[in-house]
Tab-separated table of C-alpha atoms in Angstrom:
chain	number	residue	atom	x	y	z
A	1	MET	CA	14.188	-13.247	-21.830
A	2	SER	CA	15.868	-14.931	-19.050
A	3	SER	CA	15.660	-14.213	-15.097
A	4	ILE	CA	18.676	-12.480	-13.768
A	5	ASN	CA	20.635	-14.722	-11.427
A	6	PHE	CA	21.742	-12.682	-8.490
A	7	VAL	CA	22.828	-14.198	-5.152
A	8	LEU	CA	22.402	-13.021	-1.698
A	9	ASP	CA	24.938	-11.353	0.332
A	10	GLU	CA	24.636	-9.623	3.937
A	11	SER	CA	23.610	-6.265	2.579
A	12	LEU	CA	20.815	-7.913	0.413
A	13	VAL	CA	19.473	-9.889	3.424
A	14	GLU	CA	19.512	-6.905	5.591
A	15	SER	CA	17.674	-4.686	2.948
A	16	LEU	CA	15.117	-7.477	2.509
A	17	GLN	CA	14.521	-7.772	6.309
A	18	GLU	CA	14.069	-3.964	6.217
A	19	MET	CA	11.398	-4.465	3.314
A	20	ILE	CA	9.554	-7.196	5.166
A	21	THR	CA	9.316	-5.009	8.121
A	22	ALA	CA	8.229	-1.790	6.341
A	23	HIS	CA	5.187	-4.110	5.075
A	24	SER	CA	4.504	-5.168	8.751
A	25	CYS	CA	4.456	-1.705	9.681
A	26	TYR	CA	2.029	-0.822	6.919
A	27	LEU	CA	-0.320	-3.402	8.242
A	28	SER	CA	0.276	-2.399	11.797
A	29	GLU	CA	-0.458	1.203	11.164
A	30	TYR	CA	-3.707	0.341	9.103
A	31	ILE	CA	-4.846	-2.075	11.863
A	32	ASN	CA	-4.500	0.620	14.453
A	33	LEU	CA	-6.329	3.317	12.402
A	34	LEU	CA	-8.966	0.934	11.989
A	35	ASN	CA	-9.281	0.061	15.608
A	36	ARG	CA	-9.510	3.723	16.653
A	37	TYR	CA	-12.119	4.427	13.921
A	38	ILE	CA	-14.204	1.087	15.013
A	39	ASN	CA	-13.906	2.528	18.492
A	40	PHE	CA	-15.189	5.982	17.615
A	41	LEU	CA	-17.973	4.564	15.446
A	42	LYS	CA	-19.338	2.741	18.526
A	43	LYS	CA	-20.883	5.941	19.486
A	44	VAL	CA	-23.184	5.824	16.466
A	45	SER	CA	-25.840	2.797	17.151
A	46	SER	CA	-27.055	2.894	13.558
A	47	LEU	CA	-23.534	1.800	12.233
A	48	LYS	CA	-23.339	-1.760	13.901
A	49	ASN	CA	-23.055	-3.559	10.421
A	50	GLU	CA	-20.314	-0.948	9.180
A	51	ARG	CA	-18.421	-1.554	12.120
A	52	ALA	CA	-18.797	-5.410	12.170
A	53	GLY	CA	-17.360	-5.286	8.397
A	54	LEU	CA	-14.208	-3.132	9.585
A	55	ILE	CA	-13.741	-5.789	12.483
A	56	LYS	CA	-13.739	-8.501	9.705
A	57	PHE	CA	-10.925	-6.706	7.989
A	58	VAL	CA	-8.831	-6.151	11.267
A	59	LYS	CA	-8.838	-9.700	11.937
A	60	LYS	CA	-7.694	-10.436	8.359
A	61	LEU	CA	-4.868	-8.028	8.466
A	62	ARG	CA	-3.594	-9.406	11.700
A	63	TYR	CA	-3.625	-12.869	10.387
A	64	LEU	CA	-1.790	-11.580	7.471
A	65	ASN	CA	0.861	-9.519	9.524
A	66	ASN	CA	1.792	-12.723	11.556
A	67	TYR	CA	3.497	-13.965	8.352
A	68	TYR	CA	5.867	-10.892	8.356
A	69	THR	CA	6.234	-11.158	12.110
A	70	PHE	CA	6.779	-14.725	12.701
A	71	ASN	CA	7.188	-16.698	9.350
A	72	GLU	CA	9.021	-14.685	6.904
A	73	LYS	CA	12.825	-15.002	7.768
A	74	ILE	CA	14.197	-14.328	4.515
A	75	VAL	CA	16.834	-16.930	4.793
A	76	ILE	CA	17.793	-19.513	7.041
A	77	LEU	CA	21.200	-21.201	6.165
A	78	ALA	CA	22.113	-24.839	6.869
A	79	GLU	CA	24.995	-25.571	8.811
A	80	ASP	CA	27.572	-25.939	5.830
A	81	GLU	CA	25.660	-23.326	3.486
A	82	GLN	CA	26.984	-20.024	2.623
A	83	LEU	CA	25.121	-16.759	1.433
A	84	GLU	CA	26.616	-16.619	-1.867
A	85	ASP	CA	25.294	-20.107	-2.470
A	86	ILE	CA	21.646	-19.053	-2.416
A	87	PRO	CA	19.965	-17.390	-5.467
A	88	LEU	CA	17.858	-14.274	-4.893
A	89	ILE	CA	14.898	-14.716	-7.257
A	90	PRO	CA	12.999	-17.678	-5.421
A	91	ILE	CA	13.277	-15.359	-2.288
A	92	ILE	CA	11.892	-12.361	-4.236
A	93	ARG	CA	9.412	-14.536	-6.025
A	94	ARG	CA	7.967	-15.862	-2.434
A	95	VAL	CA	7.934	-12.658	-0.932
A	96	CYS	CA	6.397	-10.678	-3.625
A	97	SER	CA	3.584	-13.198	-3.924
A	98	TYR	CA	2.482	-12.913	-0.559
A	99	ASN	CA	2.997	-9.032	-0.624
A	100	ILE	CA	0.847	-8.889	-3.740
A	101	LYS	CA	-1.714	-10.974	-1.924
A	102	VAL	CA	-1.768	-8.415	0.994
A	103	LEU	CA	-2.110	-5.554	-1.198
A	104	GLU	CA	-4.803	-6.709	-3.180
A	105	ILE	CA	-6.968	-7.165	-0.034
A	106	LEU	CA	-5.618	-3.595	1.119
A	107	ASP	CA	-7.068	-2.371	-2.254
A	108	ILE	CA	-10.690	-3.772	-1.580
A	109	LEU	CA	-10.408	-2.363	2.079
A	110	ASN	CA	-9.515	1.156	0.797
A	111	PHE	CA	-12.339	0.935	-1.452
A	112	GLN	CA	-14.505	-0.178	1.295
A	113	VAL	CA	-13.283	2.769	3.676
A	114	THR	CA	-13.454	5.475	1.188
A	115	GLN	CA	-16.558	4.570	-0.864
A	116	SER	CA	-18.888	1.658	0.237
A	117	ILE	CA	-18.887	1.963	4.036
A	118	LYS	CA	-18.467	5.860	3.815
A	119	ASN	CA	-21.614	6.158	1.413
A	120	GLU	CA	-23.579	3.760	4.025
A	121	ILE	CA	-22.308	6.112	6.870
A	122	LEU	CA	-23.454	9.232	4.930
A	123	SER	CA	-26.863	7.754	4.045
A	124	LYS	CA	-27.390	6.712	7.777
A	125	THR	CA	-26.261	9.860	9.610
A	126	LEU	CA	-25.915	12.708	6.959
A	127	ASN	CA	-22.780	13.423	9.143
A	128	TYR	CA	-19.510	14.313	6.957
A	129	ASN	CA	-17.608	14.654	10.208
A	130	ILE	CA	-17.410	10.873	10.774
A	131	VAL	CA	-15.823	9.865	7.457
A	132	PHE	CA	-12.325	10.043	6.249
A	133	ASP	CA	-11.351	13.599	4.751
A	134	ASP	CA	-10.268	14.196	1.286
A	135	GLN	CA	-6.610	15.017	2.524
A	136	PHE	CA	-6.154	11.691	4.192
A	137	VAL	CA	-7.865	9.750	1.288
A	138	LYS	CA	-5.097	11.046	-0.892
A	139	ILE	CA	-2.587	9.987	1.649
A	140	MET	CA	-3.764	6.671	1.883
A	141	GLU	CA	-3.917	6.418	-2.013
A	142	ASP	CA	-0.361	7.551	-2.236
A	143	THR	CA	1.038	5.200	0.222
A	144	PHE	CA	-0.826	2.206	-1.379
A	145	ARG	CA	0.593	3.051	-4.754
A	146	VAL	CA	4.073	3.382	-3.658
A	147	PHE	CA	4.023	-0.082	-2.145
A	148	ILE	CA	2.247	-1.508	-5.434
A	149	LYS	CA	5.142	-0.018	-7.438
A	150	PHE	CA	7.877	-1.028	-5.119
A	151	ASN	CA	6.769	-4.653	-5.494
A	152	GLN	CA	6.323	-4.550	-9.109
A	153	TRP	CA	9.965	-3.013	-9.398
A	154	MET	CA	11.156	-5.891	-7.125
A	155	PHE	CA	10.390	-8.589	-9.476
A	156	GLU	CA	10.243	-6.787	-12.932
A	157	SER	CA	13.877	-5.321	-12.407
A	158	LEU	CA	14.997	-9.018	-11.870
A	159	GLU	CA	12.802	-10.057	-15.202
A	160	ILE	CA	11.568	-13.144	-13.176
A	161	THR	CA	9.791	-15.407	-15.866
A	162	GLY	CA	7.208	-18.246	-15.464
A	163	CYS	CA	6.475	-21.406	-17.509
A	164	ASP	CA	7.164	-19.123	-20.677
A	165	MET	CA	10.779	-18.250	-20.497
A	166	ASN	CA	10.049	-15.452	-22.888
A	167	ALA	CA	7.477	-13.629	-20.489
A	168	LEU	CA	7.368	-12.293	-17.167
A	169	ASP	CA	5.871	-14.549	-14.500
A	170	SER	CA	1.952	-13.790	-14.580
A	171	SER	CA	1.597	-15.231	-11.017
A	172	LEU	CA	3.325	-11.857	-10.118
A	173	SER	CA	1.076	-9.692	-11.988
A	174	ILE	CA	-0.630	-6.817	-10.151
A	175	GLU	CA	-4.307	-6.031	-11.029
A	176	LEU	CA	-4.293	-2.220	-10.580
A	177	ILE	CA	-1.205	-2.177	-12.656
A	178	ASP	CA	-2.532	-4.456	-15.495
A	179	VAL	CA	-5.847	-2.508	-15.480
A	180	ALA	CA	-4.051	0.888	-15.646
A	181	THR	CA	-1.720	-0.038	-18.368
A	182	LYS	CA	-4.626	-1.447	-20.570
A	183	CYS	CA	-6.934	1.546	-19.866
A	184	ALA	CA	-3.816	4.045	-20.778
A	185	ILE	CA	-3.163	1.948	-24.073
A	186	ASP	CA	-6.902	2.172	-24.864
A	187	ASP	CA	-6.921	5.734	-24.318
A	188	GLY	CA	-4.010	6.359	-26.507
A	189	ILE	CA	-1.717	7.634	-23.533
A	190	ASP	CA	2.235	7.045	-24.324
A	191	LEU	CA	3.446	5.165	-21.260
A	192	GLU	CA	6.862	6.198	-21.851
A	193	GLN	CA	5.751	9.775	-21.270
A	194	SER	CA	3.369	9.293	-18.553
A	195	ASN	CA	3.993	10.903	-15.071
A	196	ASP	CA	1.577	8.536	-13.248
A	197	ILE	CA	3.801	6.219	-10.968
A	198	ILE	CA	1.437	3.192	-11.716
A	199	LEU	CA	2.125	3.547	-15.508
A	200	GLN	CA	6.135	4.176	-15.226
A	201	GLN	CA	7.899	1.317	-16.740
A	202	VAL	CA	10.652	-0.601	-14.844
A	203	GLU	CA	14.050	-1.466	-16.223
A	204	THR	CA	16.052	-4.364	-15.291
A	205	CYS	CA	18.985	-4.061	-12.765
A	206	SER	CA	22.468	-5.088	-14.190
A	207	THR	CA	24.266	-5.924	-11.101
A	208	GLU	CA	23.424	-6.965	-7.420
A	209	GLU	CA	24.936	-3.564	-6.160
A	210	GLU	CA	22.401	-1.627	-8.503
A	211	TYR	CA	19.645	-3.577	-7.166
A	212	LEU	CA	20.582	-3.197	-3.543
A	213	THR	CA	21.105	0.454	-4.121
A	214	THR	CA	17.665	0.920	-5.784
A	215	MET	CA	15.767	-1.323	-3.161
A	216	ASN	CA	17.348	1.002	-0.316
A	217	GLU	CA	16.038	3.878	-2.276
A	218	TRP	CA	12.577	2.394	-2.306
A	219	ILE	CA	12.570	1.691	1.438
A	220	ASP	CA	13.681	5.202	2.277
A	221	ILE	CA	10.451	6.424	0.136
A	222	ILE	CA	8.420	3.817	1.887
A	223	LYS	CA	9.401	4.851	5.294
A	224	GLN	CA	8.479	8.539	4.239
A	225	ASN	CA	5.135	7.682	3.177
A	226	LEU	CA	4.347	5.527	6.431
A	227	GLN	CA	5.371	8.451	8.537
A	228	LYS	CA	3.280	10.751	6.543
A	229	PHE	CA	0.354	8.039	6.907
A	230	ASN	CA	0.770	7.608	10.792
A	231	THR	CA	0.919	11.344	11.518
A	232	ASN	CA	-1.990	12.393	9.361
A	233	ALA	CA	-3.992	9.219	10.983
A	234	ASP	CA	-3.513	10.364	14.244
A	235	THR	CA	-4.631	14.062	13.293
A	236	MET	CA	-7.553	12.643	11.496
A	237	VAL	CA	-8.838	10.615	14.481
A	238	ALA	CA	-8.281	13.336	16.895
A	239	ALA	CA	-10.296	15.741	14.574
A	240	PHE	CA	-13.182	13.071	14.667
A	241	HIS	CA	-13.144	13.370	18.596
A	242	ASN	CA	-12.970	16.943	18.390
A	243	LYS	CA	-16.045	17.321	16.312
A	244	GLN	CA	-17.888	14.905	18.214
A	245	GLY	CA	-17.091	16.649	21.564
A	246	SER	CA	-18.243	19.712	19.934
A	247	GLN	CA	-21.538	18.189	18.867
A	248	ASN	CA	-22.200	16.884	22.355
A	249	HIS	CA	-21.098	20.045	24.195
A	250	GLY	CA	-22.427	22.623	22.199
A	251	THR	CA	-20.895	26.207	22.092
A	252	ASN	CA	-19.565	25.691	25.521
A	253	ASN	CA	-16.874	23.301	23.969
A	254	ASN	CA	-13.764	25.157	22.549
A	255	ASN	CA	-12.627	22.425	20.347
A	256	ASN	CA	-12.377	23.090	16.585
A	257	THR	CA	-15.053	21.970	14.320
A	258	ASN	CA	-13.460	23.222	11.181
A	259	GLY	CA	-11.619	20.980	8.853
A	260	THR	CA	-11.792	19.383	5.404
A	261	VAL	CA	-14.558	16.694	5.157
A	262	LEU	CA	-15.051	14.006	2.443
A	263	SER	CA	-17.339	15.563	-0.553
A	264	ASN	CA	-19.689	13.219	-1.987
A	265	LYS	CA	-18.934	13.842	-5.594
A	266	GLY	CA	-19.603	10.970	-7.754
A	267	SER	CA	-18.980	7.306	-7.217
A	268	ALA	CA	-15.414	6.904	-8.658
A	269	SER	CA	-12.817	5.501	-6.314
A	270	PRO	CA	-9.932	7.472	-5.457
A	271	PHE	CA	-7.890	4.051	-5.897
A	272	SER	CA	-9.044	4.012	-9.624
A	273	PRO	CA	-6.442	2.728	-11.982
A	274	THR	CA	-6.812	5.741	-14.365
A	275	ARG	CA	-6.420	8.366	-11.367
A	276	SER	CA	-3.499	10.698	-12.038
A	277	ASN	CA	-0.709	10.411	-9.199
A	278	PHE	CA	2.599	12.068	-9.215
A	279	LEU	CA	4.649	10.407	-6.543
A	280	THR	CA	8.651	10.187	-6.040
A	281	THR	CA	10.142	7.042	-7.206
A	282	PRO	CA	13.914	6.170	-7.163
A	283	LYS	CA	16.076	7.731	-9.947
A	284	LYS	CA	17.365	4.216	-11.271
A	285	ASN	CA	15.463	1.729	-13.040
A	286	MET	CA	12.366	3.777	-13.747
A	287	ARG	CA	12.084	4.712	-17.638
A	288	ARG	CA	9.924	7.877	-16.837
A	289	GLN	CA	10.781	10.092	-13.916
């Protein structure tokens, strides 16, 4: 095995910049959601510690997002340097390493929001109207998994190797994918036949054009998921305020109090590596569709 030695061109640089923007938008949307949720939880005096925990995550996400906003320029050419002189792999290695760090933190945050903090809120308030509902938790899960798989595709499709030239670079491994794959193998699941996006295997790209085309397909899918995430976050936060207003004003309030609420069924996280998930992926470079 050896890494595939593609070089940059203007189209690749443009797509890579769009990829960086997508990751920044993901963090921005999440920060916006948490800020609104924290503001809503101010109305419940017993949830001071839960708010403090979420505020800590907001500060961390803001710090991480500064990299995408101010530091990652993809490539800065020297005066006598041309794009075709710059290899793609060092850039993908650098960007994916940072992306994976961000996604690992989001994995912990997702668990906190949908499990730990949720359970604390329910134990203190017994109010299912102030926790994330099942529909939105599923959207959070879908969005996160698409970003995870996109980053796996970015480096595995180039066969980026580490110190061992016969193996993929282990520094770019993603915990969720590694754990899910191990569990699937232990359970006797045929990875080639699995419809779970996390278990789908990545094939290598043979040309820069193929890599660019597939990356653009991934970016389109990412944008669709981000739009869905943002729209449903707005809907859910509005529902929080409607339900709170209804409780405050009693039967004289016309706000709708109906809606799906998060059920307290078991303790398994919806972000469990063994959870089945059927999501759209680009038709190229995935062994199982």
